Coordinates of C-alpha atoms in Angstrom, one line a residue:
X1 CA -38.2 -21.1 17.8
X2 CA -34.9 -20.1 16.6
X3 CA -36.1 -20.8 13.1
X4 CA -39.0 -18.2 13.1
X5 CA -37.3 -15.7 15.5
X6 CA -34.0 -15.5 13.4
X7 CA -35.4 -15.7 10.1
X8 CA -34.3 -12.7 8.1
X9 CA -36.5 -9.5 9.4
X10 CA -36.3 -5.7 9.1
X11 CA -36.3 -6.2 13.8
X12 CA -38.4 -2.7 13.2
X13 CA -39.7 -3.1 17.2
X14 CA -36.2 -4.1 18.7
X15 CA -34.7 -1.3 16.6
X16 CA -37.4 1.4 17.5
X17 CA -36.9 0.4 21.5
X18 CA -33.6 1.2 21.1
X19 CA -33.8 4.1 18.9
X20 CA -36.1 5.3 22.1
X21 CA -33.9 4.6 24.7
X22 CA -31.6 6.4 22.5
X23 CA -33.8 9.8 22.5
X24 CA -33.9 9.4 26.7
X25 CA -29.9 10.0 26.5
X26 CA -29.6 6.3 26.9
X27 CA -28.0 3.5 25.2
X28 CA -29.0 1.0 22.8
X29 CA -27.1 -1.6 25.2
X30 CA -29.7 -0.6 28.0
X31 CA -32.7 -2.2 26.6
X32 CA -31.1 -5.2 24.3
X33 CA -32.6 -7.5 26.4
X34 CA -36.4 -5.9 26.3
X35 CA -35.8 -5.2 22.7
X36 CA -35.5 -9.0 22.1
X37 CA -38.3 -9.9 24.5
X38 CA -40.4 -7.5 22.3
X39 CA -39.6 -9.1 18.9
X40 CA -39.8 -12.6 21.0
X41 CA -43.9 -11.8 21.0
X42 CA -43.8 -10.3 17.5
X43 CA -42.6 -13.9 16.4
X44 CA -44.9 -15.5 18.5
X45 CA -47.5 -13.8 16.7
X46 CA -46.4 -14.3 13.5
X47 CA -46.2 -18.2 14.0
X48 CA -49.6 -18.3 15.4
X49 CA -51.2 -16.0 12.9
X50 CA -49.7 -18.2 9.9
X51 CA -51.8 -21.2 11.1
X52 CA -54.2 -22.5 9.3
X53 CA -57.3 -21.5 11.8
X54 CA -56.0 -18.0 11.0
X55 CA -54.4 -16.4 8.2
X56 CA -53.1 -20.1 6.4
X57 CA -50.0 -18.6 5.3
X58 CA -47.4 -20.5 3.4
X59 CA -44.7 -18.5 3.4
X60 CA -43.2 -15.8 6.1
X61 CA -39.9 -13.9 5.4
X62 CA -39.6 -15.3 2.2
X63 CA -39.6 -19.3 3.4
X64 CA -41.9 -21.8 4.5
X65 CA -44.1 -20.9 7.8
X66 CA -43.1 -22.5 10.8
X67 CA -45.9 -24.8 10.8
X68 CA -45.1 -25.5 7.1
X69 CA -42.1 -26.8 7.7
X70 CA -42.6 -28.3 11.2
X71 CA -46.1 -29.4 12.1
X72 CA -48.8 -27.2 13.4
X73 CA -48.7 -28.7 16.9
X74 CA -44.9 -27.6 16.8
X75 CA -45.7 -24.1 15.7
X76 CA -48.3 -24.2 18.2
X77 CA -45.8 -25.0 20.8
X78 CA -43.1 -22.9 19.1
X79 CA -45.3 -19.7 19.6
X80 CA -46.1 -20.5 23.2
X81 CA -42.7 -21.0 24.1
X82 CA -41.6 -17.8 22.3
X83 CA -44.0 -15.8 24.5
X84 CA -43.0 -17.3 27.5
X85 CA -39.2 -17.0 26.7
X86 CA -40.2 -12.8 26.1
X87 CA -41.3 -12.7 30.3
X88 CA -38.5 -14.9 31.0
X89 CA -35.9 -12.8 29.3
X90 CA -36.9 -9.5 31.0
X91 CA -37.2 -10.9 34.4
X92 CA -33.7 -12.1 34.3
X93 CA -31.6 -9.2 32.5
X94 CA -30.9 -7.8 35.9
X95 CA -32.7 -4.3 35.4
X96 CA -33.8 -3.1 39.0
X97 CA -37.2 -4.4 40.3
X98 CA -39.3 -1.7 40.1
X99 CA -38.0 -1.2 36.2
X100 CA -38.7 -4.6 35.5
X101 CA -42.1 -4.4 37.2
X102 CA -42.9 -1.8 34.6
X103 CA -41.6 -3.1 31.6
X104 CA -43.4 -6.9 32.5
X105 CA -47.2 -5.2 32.7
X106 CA -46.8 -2.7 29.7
X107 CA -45.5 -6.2 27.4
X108 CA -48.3 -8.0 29.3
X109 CA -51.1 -5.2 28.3
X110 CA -49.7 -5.0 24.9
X111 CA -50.0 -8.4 24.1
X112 CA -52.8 -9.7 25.2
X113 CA -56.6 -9.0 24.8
X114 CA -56.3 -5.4 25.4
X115 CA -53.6 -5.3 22.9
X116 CA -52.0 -7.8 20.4
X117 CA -54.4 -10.5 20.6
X118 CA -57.5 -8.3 21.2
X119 CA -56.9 -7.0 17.8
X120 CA -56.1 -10.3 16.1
X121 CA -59.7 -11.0 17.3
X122 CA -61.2 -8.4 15.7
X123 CA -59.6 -8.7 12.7
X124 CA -60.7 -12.5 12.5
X125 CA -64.1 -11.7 13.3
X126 CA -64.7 -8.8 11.3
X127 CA -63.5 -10.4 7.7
X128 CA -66.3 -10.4 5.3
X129 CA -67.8 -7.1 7.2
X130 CA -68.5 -3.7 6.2
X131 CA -66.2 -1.5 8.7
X132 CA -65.4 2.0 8.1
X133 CA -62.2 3.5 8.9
X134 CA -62.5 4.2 12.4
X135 CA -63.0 -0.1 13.2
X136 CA -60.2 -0.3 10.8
X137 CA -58.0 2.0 12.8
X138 CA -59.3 0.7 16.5
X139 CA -58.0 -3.0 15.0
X140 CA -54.5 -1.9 13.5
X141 CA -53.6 0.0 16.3
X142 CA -54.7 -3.0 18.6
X143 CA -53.2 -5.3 16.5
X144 CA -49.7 -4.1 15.2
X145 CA -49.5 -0.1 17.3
X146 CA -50.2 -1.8 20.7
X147 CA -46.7 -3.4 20.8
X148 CA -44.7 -0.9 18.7
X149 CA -46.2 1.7 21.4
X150 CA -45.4 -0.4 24.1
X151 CA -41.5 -1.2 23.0
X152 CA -41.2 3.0 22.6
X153 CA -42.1 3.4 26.4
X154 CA -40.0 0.9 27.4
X155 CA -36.9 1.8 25.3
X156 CA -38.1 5.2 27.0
X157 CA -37.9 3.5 31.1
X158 CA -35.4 1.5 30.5
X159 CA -33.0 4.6 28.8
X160 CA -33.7 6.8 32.1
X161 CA -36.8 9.2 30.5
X162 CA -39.0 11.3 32.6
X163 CA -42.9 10.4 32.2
X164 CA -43.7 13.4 29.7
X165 CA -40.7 11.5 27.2
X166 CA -42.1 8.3 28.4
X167 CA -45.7 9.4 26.8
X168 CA -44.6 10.7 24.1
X169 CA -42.6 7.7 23.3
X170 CA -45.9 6.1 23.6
X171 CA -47.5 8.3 21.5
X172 CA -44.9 8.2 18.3
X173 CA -45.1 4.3 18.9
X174 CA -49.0 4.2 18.2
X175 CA -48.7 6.5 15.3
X176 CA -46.0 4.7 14.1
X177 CA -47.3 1.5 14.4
X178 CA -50.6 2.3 12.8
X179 CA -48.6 3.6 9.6
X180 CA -46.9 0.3 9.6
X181 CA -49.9 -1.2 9.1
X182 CA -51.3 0.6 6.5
X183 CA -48.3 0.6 4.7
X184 CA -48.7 -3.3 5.1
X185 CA -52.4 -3.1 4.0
X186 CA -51.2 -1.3 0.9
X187 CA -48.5 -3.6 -0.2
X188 CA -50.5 -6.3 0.2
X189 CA -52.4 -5.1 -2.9
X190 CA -49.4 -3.7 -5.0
X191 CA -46.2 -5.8 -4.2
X192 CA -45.1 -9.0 -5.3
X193 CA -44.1 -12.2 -3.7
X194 CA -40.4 -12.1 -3.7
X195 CA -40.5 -8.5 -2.9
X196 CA -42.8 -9.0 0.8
X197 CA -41.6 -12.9 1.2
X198 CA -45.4 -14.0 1.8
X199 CA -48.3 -14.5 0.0
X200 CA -49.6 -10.8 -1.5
X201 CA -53.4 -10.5 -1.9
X202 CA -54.2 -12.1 0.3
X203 CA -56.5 -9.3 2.5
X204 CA -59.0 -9.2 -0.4
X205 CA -59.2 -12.7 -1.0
X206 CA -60.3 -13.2 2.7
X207 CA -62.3 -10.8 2.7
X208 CA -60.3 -8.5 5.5
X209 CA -60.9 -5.5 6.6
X210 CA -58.0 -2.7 5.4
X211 CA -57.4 0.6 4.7
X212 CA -57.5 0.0 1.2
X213 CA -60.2 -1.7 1.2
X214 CA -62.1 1.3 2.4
X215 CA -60.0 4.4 1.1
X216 CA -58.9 3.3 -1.9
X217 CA -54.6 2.9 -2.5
X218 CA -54.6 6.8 -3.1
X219 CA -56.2 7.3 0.7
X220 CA -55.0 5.1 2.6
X221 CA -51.0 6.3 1.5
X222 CA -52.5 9.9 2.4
X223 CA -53.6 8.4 5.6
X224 CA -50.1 6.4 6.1
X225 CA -47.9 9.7 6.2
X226 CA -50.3 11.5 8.3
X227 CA -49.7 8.9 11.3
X228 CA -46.0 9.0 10.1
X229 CA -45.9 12.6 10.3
X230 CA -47.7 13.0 13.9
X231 CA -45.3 10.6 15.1
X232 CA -42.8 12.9 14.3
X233 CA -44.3 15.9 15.5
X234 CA -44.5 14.4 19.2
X235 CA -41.0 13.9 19.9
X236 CA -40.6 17.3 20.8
X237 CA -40.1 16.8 24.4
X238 CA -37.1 14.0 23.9
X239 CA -33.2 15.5 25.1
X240 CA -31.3 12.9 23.0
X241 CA -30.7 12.1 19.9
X242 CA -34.3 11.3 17.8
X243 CA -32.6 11.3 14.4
X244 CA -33.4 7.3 14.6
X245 CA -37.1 7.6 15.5
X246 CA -37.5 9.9 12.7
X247 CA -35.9 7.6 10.1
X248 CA -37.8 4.8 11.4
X249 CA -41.2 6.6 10.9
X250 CA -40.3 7.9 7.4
X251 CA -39.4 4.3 6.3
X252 CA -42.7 3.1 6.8
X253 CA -43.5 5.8 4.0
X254 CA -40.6 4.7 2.0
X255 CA -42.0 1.7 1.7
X256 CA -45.0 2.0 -0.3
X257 CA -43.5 4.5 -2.3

């Protein structure tokens, strides 16, 4: 566990649910413990997804995959525990009940089949097929928007937002979180191994269903700052500080560039 989850990381979902709480008028120190429990399911996704009945993936964050250097019954068990530990963590950081109540379903929604590991399934199932870029986009926001959107609403609950901050914290987190996997989509094709710290071509060897695959590199970077740039243009509504939000949707953009 403490190997994959504190492997070296650019934390974008812990950073952006602080960074929201942060928009609220609240503190980063109000949602450290939900910030973790949110990267807590992001690594048990990313051990799981590694696995050989998945992705088979070597290498993760630029070092052998949990299972790699373990055993795939212990990355098995690593990820399960990782997700449990995510619950476990919120329920005991001592936010008030109906807070916690709140933040518990929205991680619950966004990580299971409705969420998270709804679009894991479609991506499985739909490599070798012919989508267009609407079944790209309903996977990637399932897939990688679902909990980005769901640590922006929380950093926005647990920061003291109103419900119209709240959905628009929801909103930048889903626009966000589908440029982030674009952006991911396109470096797979055009950065190298040292540079990512996993294997690179990998999507079109497997026959996966991107946004390069069906717009081309030029398209799907034009498709990457338009989510970046209506992510943006929702967080009109916030009375703190968004400066953070904003640099954290831009750097998806800087990274392909």
């Amino acid at each position: 566990m403490r190997y994959s989850a504190l492997a070296e990381g650019k934390r974008i979902r812990p950073a952006l649910c602080m960074a929201a709480s942060i928009s609220v008028g609240g503190s980063p120190e109000d949602v450290l413990d939900a910030a973790c429990a949110v990267e807590m399911i992001h690594c048990f996704s990313l051990i799981h997804d590694d696995l050989p009945a998945i992705d088979d993936d070597d290498l993760r964050r630029g070092r052998l995959t949990c299972h790699m250097q373990f055993s795939e019954s212990m990355a098995i068990l690593a990820g399960d525990a990782l997700f449990a530990l995510a619950f476990q963590t919120v329920a005991d950081a001592g936010y008030d009940s109906d807070r916690t109540a709140r933040v518990l379903g929205i991680l619950a929604c966004a990580s299971g089949s409705a969420g998270l590991v709804g679009g894991e399934v479609l991506d499985v199932l739909s490599e070798g097929a012919d989508l267009d870029e609407k079944g790209i986009r309903g996977i990637h926001q399932r897939k990688t928007g679902a909990l980005i959107a769901a640590g922006c609403a929380i950093g926005g609950i647990l920061g003291g937002g109103d419900q119209p901050e709240i959905a628009a914290l929801q909103a930048y987190g889903e626009s966000v979180g589908l440029a982030f996997q674009i952006v991911d989509d396109i470096l797979n094709e055009t950065a190298s191994e040292s540079e990512m710290g996993k294997a690179v071509g990998s999507d079109r060897e497997r026959g996966k269903s991107t946004y390069v695959a069906v717009l081309g590199l030029a398209g799907a970077r034009s498709a990457a700052t338009r989510s970046t740039t209506a992510a943006i243009d929702v967080l009109g509504p916030m009375h703190g500080d968004t400066e953070a939000l904003v640099e954290l949707a831009e750097f998806a953009i800087l990274r392909h560039s």
